XYZ file of C-alpha atoms in Angstrom:
432
model
C -3.559 -2.802 -13.138
C -2.870 -5.934 -14.633
C -0.163 -8.423 -12.857
C 1.429 -11.705 -14.018
C 1.832 -14.479 -11.228
C 4.351 -16.793 -12.424
C 4.382 -20.088 -10.022
C 3.026 -23.369 -9.382
C -0.961 -23.883 -8.468
C -2.635 -25.630 -5.237
C -6.028 -27.007 -5.592
C -6.332 -25.829 -1.114
C -5.612 -22.023 -2.631
C -4.015 -21.756 0.325
C -0.961 -20.832 -1.704
C 0.545 -19.938 -5.439
C -1.069 -19.075 -8.000
C -5.120 -19.547 -6.648
C -3.926 -17.320 -3.423
C -1.943 -14.308 -5.914
C -4.999 -13.969 -7.411
C -7.256 -13.876 -4.950
C -5.322 -11.438 -3.207
C -4.789 -9.641 -6.482
C -8.746 -8.976 -6.591
C -8.944 -7.935 -3.411
C -6.626 -4.781 -4.548
C -7.904 -4.293 -7.297
C -5.340 -5.308 -10.017
C -6.297 -7.788 -12.098
C -4.171 -10.683 -12.110
C -2.710 -13.112 -15.344
C -0.891 -16.890 -14.143
C 1.746 -18.369 -15.478
C 1.571 -22.710 -14.489
C 4.933 -23.693 -13.377
C 3.949 -26.880 -11.604
C 1.054 -28.145 -10.519
C 1.232 -30.136 -7.181
C -1.440 -31.924 -4.570
C -1.378 -30.564 -1.514
C -3.784 -29.235 1.408
C -4.133 -27.393 4.867
C -2.027 -30.514 5.863
C 0.029 -31.885 3.577
C 2.409 -31.686 0.310
C 1.988 -34.499 -0.978
C 3.018 -34.145 -4.436
C 4.169 -31.795 -7.792
C 4.175 -32.652 -10.516
C 5.907 -29.984 -13.366
C 4.493 -28.157 -16.220
C 6.511 -28.859 -19.776
C 9.349 -25.694 -20.795
C 7.550 -25.355 -23.758
C 4.295 -25.137 -22.669
C 5.267 -22.263 -19.858
C 6.929 -20.459 -22.777
C 3.806 -20.029 -24.023
C 1.415 -19.724 -21.715
C 4.308 -16.252 -21.200
C 3.285 -15.260 -25.071
C -0.172 -16.121 -25.027
C -0.137 -13.326 -22.141
C 2.426 -10.671 -23.288
C 1.415 -10.669 -27.280
C -2.715 -9.726 -25.291
C -2.637 -7.983 -22.122
C 0.026 -4.301 -20.895
C 1.018 -5.375 -17.867
C 2.203 -3.375 -14.830
C 4.625 -5.638 -12.714
C 5.466 -9.619 -12.620
C 5.651 -11.717 -9.334
C 7.440 -15.307 -9.270
C 7.047 -17.332 -7.152
C 7.406 -21.645 -7.584
C 10.158 -22.395 -10.303
C 10.637 -26.414 -8.884
C 13.301 -27.399 -11.492
C 16.330 -26.378 -14.557
C 14.190 -26.135 -17.063
C 11.407 -24.575 -15.745
C 14.310 -21.642 -15.004
C 15.503 -21.820 -18.035
C 12.195 -21.712 -19.514
C 10.934 -17.922 -17.688
C 14.751 -16.454 -17.967
C 14.240 -17.179 -22.466
C 10.663 -14.806 -21.640
C 11.930 -12.230 -19.186
C 15.566 -11.425 -20.070
C 14.758 -8.797 -22.005
C 11.486 -7.605 -20.401
C 11.674 -3.372 -17.948
C 8.238 -5.070 -16.442
C 9.497 -4.677 -12.900
C 10.197 -8.188 -11.495
C 9.262 -9.758 -7.551
C 10.540 -12.735 -6.753
C 9.487 -14.973 -3.502
C 11.597 -17.534 -3.942
C 9.767 -20.269 -2.180
C 11.993 -23.326 -1.808
C 9.757 -25.130 1.474
C 6.134 -25.097 1.267
C 4.168 -24.359 5.198
C 3.459 -28.648 4.840
C 6.986 -29.778 3.861
C 6.839 -29.881 -0.001
C 10.124 -28.999 -1.423
C 9.276 -26.318 -4.211
C 13.151 -25.308 -5.309
C 15.201 -29.071 -5.910
C 18.342 -28.204 -4.706
C 20.458 -29.275 -7.819
C 17.810 -26.253 -9.875
C 18.924 -23.339 -6.885
C 22.849 -22.657 -8.521
C 20.656 -21.978 -11.994
C 18.243 -20.055 -9.851
C 20.869 -17.886 -8.269
C 22.779 -17.386 -11.939
C 20.016 -17.559 -14.265
C 16.143 -15.281 -12.459
C 18.238 -13.267 -9.336
C 19.542 -11.096 -11.518
C 16.367 -9.684 -13.814
C 14.688 -9.274 -10.123
C 13.362 -5.820 -9.338
C 13.063 -6.691 -6.071
C 14.017 -10.795 -3.666
C 11.104 -11.356 -0.747
C 13.484 -14.677 0.791
C 11.931 -15.775 4.537
C 14.869 -16.353 6.656
C 15.283 -19.140 5.741
C 15.746 -19.285 1.982
C 17.801 -15.907 2.460
C 20.303 -18.259 4.326
C 19.917 -21.336 1.909
C 19.842 -18.387 -1.216
C 23.469 -16.361 -0.274
C 24.818 -18.912 2.058
C 25.303 -16.672 5.517
C 23.910 -18.298 8.678
C 21.548 -16.156 10.491
C 21.502 -15.982 14.225
C 21.579 -12.251 14.793
C 21.081 -8.926 13.359
C 23.854 -8.457 11.537
C 24.065 -11.506 9.716
C 20.619 -9.788 8.098
C 22.158 -7.265 6.542
C 25.542 -9.584 4.746
C 23.150 -11.893 4.097
C 20.863 -9.238 2.384
C 24.697 -7.873 0.578
C 25.305 -11.284 -1.077
C 21.453 -11.552 -2.461
C 21.609 -7.996 -3.332
C 25.078 -8.995 -5.367
C 23.717 -11.597 -7.256
C 21.552 -8.999 -9.186
C 18.474 -8.025 -6.958
C 18.815 -4.474 -7.038
C 15.923 -4.032 -3.687
C 16.219 -7.319 -0.887
C 13.754 -7.848 2.321
C 14.180 -10.365 4.276
C 10.786 -11.663 5.864
C 9.815 -12.911 9.185
C 12.308 -11.977 11.456
C 12.640 -12.544 15.209
C 15.677 -10.344 16.109
C 13.298 -7.539 17.626
C 11.317 -8.901 21.114
C 7.266 -9.577 20.686
C 7.540 -8.367 17.123
C 8.248 -10.075 13.385
C 9.887 -7.733 11.305
C 10.664 -7.255 7.804
C 14.736 -6.413 6.888
C 14.715 -4.226 3.861
C 17.834 -2.876 1.917
C 18.119 -0.911 -1.441
C 22.292 -1.235 -1.229
C 22.140 2.627 -0.125
C 19.743 1.791 3.273
C 18.623 -0.263 5.038
C 15.930 -0.559 7.642
C 13.722 -3.351 10.104
C 10.019 -3.086 9.383
C 7.867 -4.032 12.538
C 4.951 -5.376 12.903
C 2.611 -7.296 15.614
C 2.822 -11.234 15.224
C 0.461 -13.110 15.088
C 0.743 -16.622 17.417
C 0.042 -19.810 15.043
C 1.098 -21.123 11.307
C -0.460 -20.056 8.473
C -0.955 -21.034 5.001
C -0.860 -18.406 2.375
C 1.128 -15.258 3.613
C 4.069 -15.563 1.966
C 2.487 -15.027 -1.518
C -0.438 -11.977 0.132
C 3.400 -10.257 0.571
C 4.594 -10.703 -2.395
C 1.495 -9.860 -4.459
C 1.192 -6.746 -2.252
C 4.814 -5.611 -2.216
C 4.061 -6.314 -6.294
C 0.811 -4.013 -6.747
C 2.429 -0.934 -4.428
C 5.631 -1.369 -6.496
C 4.284 -0.541 -9.916
C 1.681 1.884 -8.198
C 6.062 3.900 -8.038
C 5.730 3.490 -4.738
C 9.587 2.877 -2.581
C 11.008 -0.062 -1.377
C 10.689 1.205 1.933
C 7.150 2.834 1.834
C 5.763 -0.837 -0.331
C 6.821 -2.983 1.950
C 5.171 -1.264 5.073
C 1.471 -1.909 2.437
C 2.525 -5.455 2.145
C 2.941 -5.829 5.796
C -0.569 -4.066 7.129
C -2.019 -6.511 3.986
C -0.222 -9.278 5.363
C -0.686 -8.870 9.044
C -4.337 -8.572 8.325
C -4.373 -11.141 6.026
C -2.698 -13.411 8.502
C -5.580 -12.148 11.402
C -8.428 -13.085 9.113
C -7.093 -16.414 7.899
C -9.034 -19.119 8.752
C -9.441 -23.026 9.230
C -10.510 -24.817 6.226
C -9.696 -28.287 6.998
C -7.739 -30.020 9.312
C -4.263 -28.777 8.883
C -2.980 -25.255 9.540
C -5.630 -21.675 9.065
C -5.577 -20.945 5.540
C -4.725 -16.702 4.918
C -8.126 -14.450 4.337
C -6.738 -11.492 2.317
C -8.881 -8.384 3.451
C -8.518 -5.764 1.945
C -9.324 -2.218 3.806
C -10.948 0.269 0.377
C -10.490 2.713 2.516
C -6.638 2.780 2.809
C -7.039 1.973 -1.706
C -9.919 4.510 -2.346
C -7.724 7.359 -0.913
C -4.150 6.120 -2.240
C -5.433 6.298 -5.738
C -7.631 9.757 -4.957
C -4.389 11.590 -3.882
C -2.433 9.705 -6.981
C -4.668 11.721 -8.878
C -4.490 14.665 -6.945
C -1.019 14.846 -7.603
C -1.357 15.350 -10.778
C -3.850 17.611 -10.824
C -2.509 20.745 -13.759
C -0.977 23.040 -11.367
C -1.895 22.149 -8.059
C 1.057 22.603 -6.760
C -0.214 26.414 -6.493
C -3.114 25.112 -3.938
C -0.989 23.942 -1.395
C -0.634 26.339 1.932
C 2.204 26.845 3.849
C 1.100 24.741 6.620
C 0.449 22.201 3.181
C -1.868 19.803 2.494
C -3.633 16.914 4.161
C -6.146 14.467 2.100
C -8.114 12.303 4.702
C -10.936 9.198 4.838
C -12.674 8.314 8.106
C -14.302 4.507 8.609
C -18.112 4.894 9.615
C -19.544 6.687 12.664
C -15.799 8.020 13.637
C -15.381 8.649 17.306
C -10.835 9.585 17.122
C -8.259 10.751 14.661
C -7.255 6.890 15.256
C -10.030 6.253 13.000
C -9.621 8.293 10.442
C -6.866 7.677 6.980
C -4.653 10.238 6.605
C -1.254 11.004 5.237
C 1.412 10.816 8.832
C 3.318 13.615 7.104
C 1.692 15.406 4.785
C 1.352 16.309 0.781
C 4.024 19.367 0.051
C 5.529 21.326 -2.418
C 8.234 20.850 -4.065
C 8.959 23.623 -6.497
C 7.272 22.790 -9.083
C 5.847 18.756 -7.693
C 3.484 17.604 -5.229
C 4.952 14.762 -2.694
C 3.585 12.466 -0.844
C 6.017 12.637 2.008
C 5.117 10.519 4.735
C 2.631 6.367 4.894
C -1.099 6.352 4.855
C -2.248 5.467 8.218
C -4.966 5.722 10.691
C -4.615 8.738 13.246
C -2.504 10.421 10.712
C -4.020 13.435 11.024
C -5.106 15.584 13.139
C -6.184 19.023 12.183
C -8.751 17.926 8.771
C -9.092 14.589 10.626
C -10.835 16.556 13.816
C -12.240 18.159 11.100
C -14.745 15.229 9.463
C -15.563 14.290 13.063
C -17.087 17.262 13.396
C -18.621 17.132 10.406
C -19.936 13.667 10.197
C -21.279 14.022 13.718
C -24.070 16.343 12.724
C -24.279 14.673 8.270
C -22.624 10.994 8.837
C -22.901 10.542 4.994
C -19.490 13.269 5.177
C -16.642 10.712 5.373
C -13.454 13.056 3.108
C -11.655 16.276 2.925
C -8.349 17.924 1.910
C -7.374 20.831 2.852
C -5.847 23.704 0.838
C -4.833 27.291 0.071
C -7.136 30.355 0.814
C -7.331 32.607 -2.637
C -10.797 34.331 -2.891
C -10.611 33.331 -6.672
C -10.439 29.887 -5.686
C -14.123 31.315 -3.496
C -15.233 32.357 -7.144
C -15.168 30.225 -8.957
C -17.096 26.948 -6.208
C -19.752 29.629 -5.626
C -20.312 30.311 -9.537
C -20.448 26.546 -9.356
C -23.465 26.421 -6.929
C -21.164 25.193 -4.156
C -22.542 25.235 -0.890
C -19.794 27.148 0.933
C -20.002 27.753 5.124
C -17.213 29.648 6.524
C -16.240 30.758 10.063
C -14.630 33.777 11.779
C -11.587 32.274 13.956
C -11.462 36.185 16.105
C -14.181 35.316 17.491
C -13.415 32.262 18.975
C -13.835 31.935 22.949
C -10.287 32.583 24.604
C -10.577 29.479 26.823
C -10.356 26.574 23.492
C -7.142 28.716 22.533
C -5.309 27.187 24.021
C -7.063 23.805 24.002
C -5.141 21.079 20.578
C -7.296 20.895 18.344
C -10.668 22.781 20.196
C -10.098 25.915 17.130
C -11.268 23.444 14.227
C -14.114 21.674 16.564
C -15.805 24.922 17.497
C -15.351 26.139 13.978
C -17.072 23.193 12.258
C -19.389 23.675 14.586
C -20.564 27.553 13.841
C -19.696 26.873 10.402
C -23.042 24.046 9.640
C -24.574 25.442 12.941
C -27.469 26.553 10.037
C -26.917 24.289 7.532
C -29.953 21.264 7.303
C -27.796 19.588 4.375
C -23.485 19.369 4.080
C -21.841 21.821 3.263
C -19.015 21.436 0.268
C -17.059 23.993 1.289
C -16.055 25.946 4.203
C -12.821 28.676 5.010
C -12.175 30.528 7.153
C -9.454 33.874 7.272
C -6.877 32.658 9.736
C -5.938 34.921 12.669
C -3.448 35.462 13.933
C -0.265 32.955 13.524
C -2.875 31.229 12.255
C -3.426 30.525 8.255
C -5.839 31.279 6.611
C -7.919 27.920 4.800
C -10.361 25.954 2.657
C -11.526 22.618 3.075
C -13.121 20.955 0.946
C -15.619 17.944 2.150
C -17.264 14.402 0.561
C -18.816 11.501 0.872
C -15.762 10.160 -0.505
C -12.088 10.759 -1.188
C -13.243 10.280 -5.275
C -16.663 12.921 -4.118
C -13.447 15.499 -3.105
C -11.132 14.900 -5.500
C -14.540 14.997 -8.002
C -15.836 19.047 -6.597
C -11.729 20.090 -6.680
C -11.545 18.723 -9.665
C -14.810 21.513 -11.432
C -12.328 24.757 -10.917
C -8.780 23.348 -11.194
């Protein structure tokens, strides 16, 4: 994936273009850049800002557009009116989604958008954007609406959306006790997405949020899913922030590689031809465990399910640790004997599917649910633990497939296991 970040240069790499590139790389994207201003700042103070000429900004944009395919564009520091006009001239006809992080004032005190340019910013740039992500203070400045209580968020978001933005996210409100929350409004639906608050100041969290949000939007996630993803990524970046200098901490983007791989594998799973015919009545989950998982909270899965809707396959829920119980416990159980196995997916039971796997010499095992001790049948998730242990009892290396033919009120099922989601997917693709 290619992303274009338009904004100011921060020599400390705490925010601005340098921070954007670091965050995008952590999320597996290529980040190109257009510099709008050269700043002199560090973790203690903002010292100076010097604007790049409008001509240079336009030429930078042209150089990227003429050579690379882009999935999404982010806009940060635009500082003055000539910069705003230059960007507008080059982006006004693009169909690429644009995310605007309207940085008006830096953490270290610098003015990043001049007061006399705010009107032009609202007139020319906001109408271009797919999503705008002001914090509470920036939302007040842009909307002219004081935000003193939760209902003011709604009024401010509506006013900003009326300027032309498709989606509005007002970040960092504190109207939910003990949490820091982001208010999301798409014109019809609104939601406040809460998260834990990390004490202390930091430099770069807004940039981290905008980049993660942009990449999730480019992956075709809706604005609420994208906000949750960006919030988790940003929380981790803040949590891992470090004192590099003598001022505020600088965020350290640190993505969950398990999350990225599982998300990509689920995307590819959905694209498999006729895959909807392999979704069972209880629906599908696809999981990826941390190393040496102890509980389901160590296993990433879909909090709802991967479901069949006509001829389509839809992910109904978010990727969360603890999002799966049944498939997660299967992975935990097999992993105790074969630690190399950390991923699995459940599919509809079908004799022809098993025959195809057998032809390819996959290792296949099974268990008989009718033989399950009665004492275990009433205990939650005991059946899957018992069944997997039965299936692997005589194996010296991990099976690729474990199946059972069901029981009274229990749907028969096939489980495919692998080292990673990519490994699981490759096995499945051989018979699809």
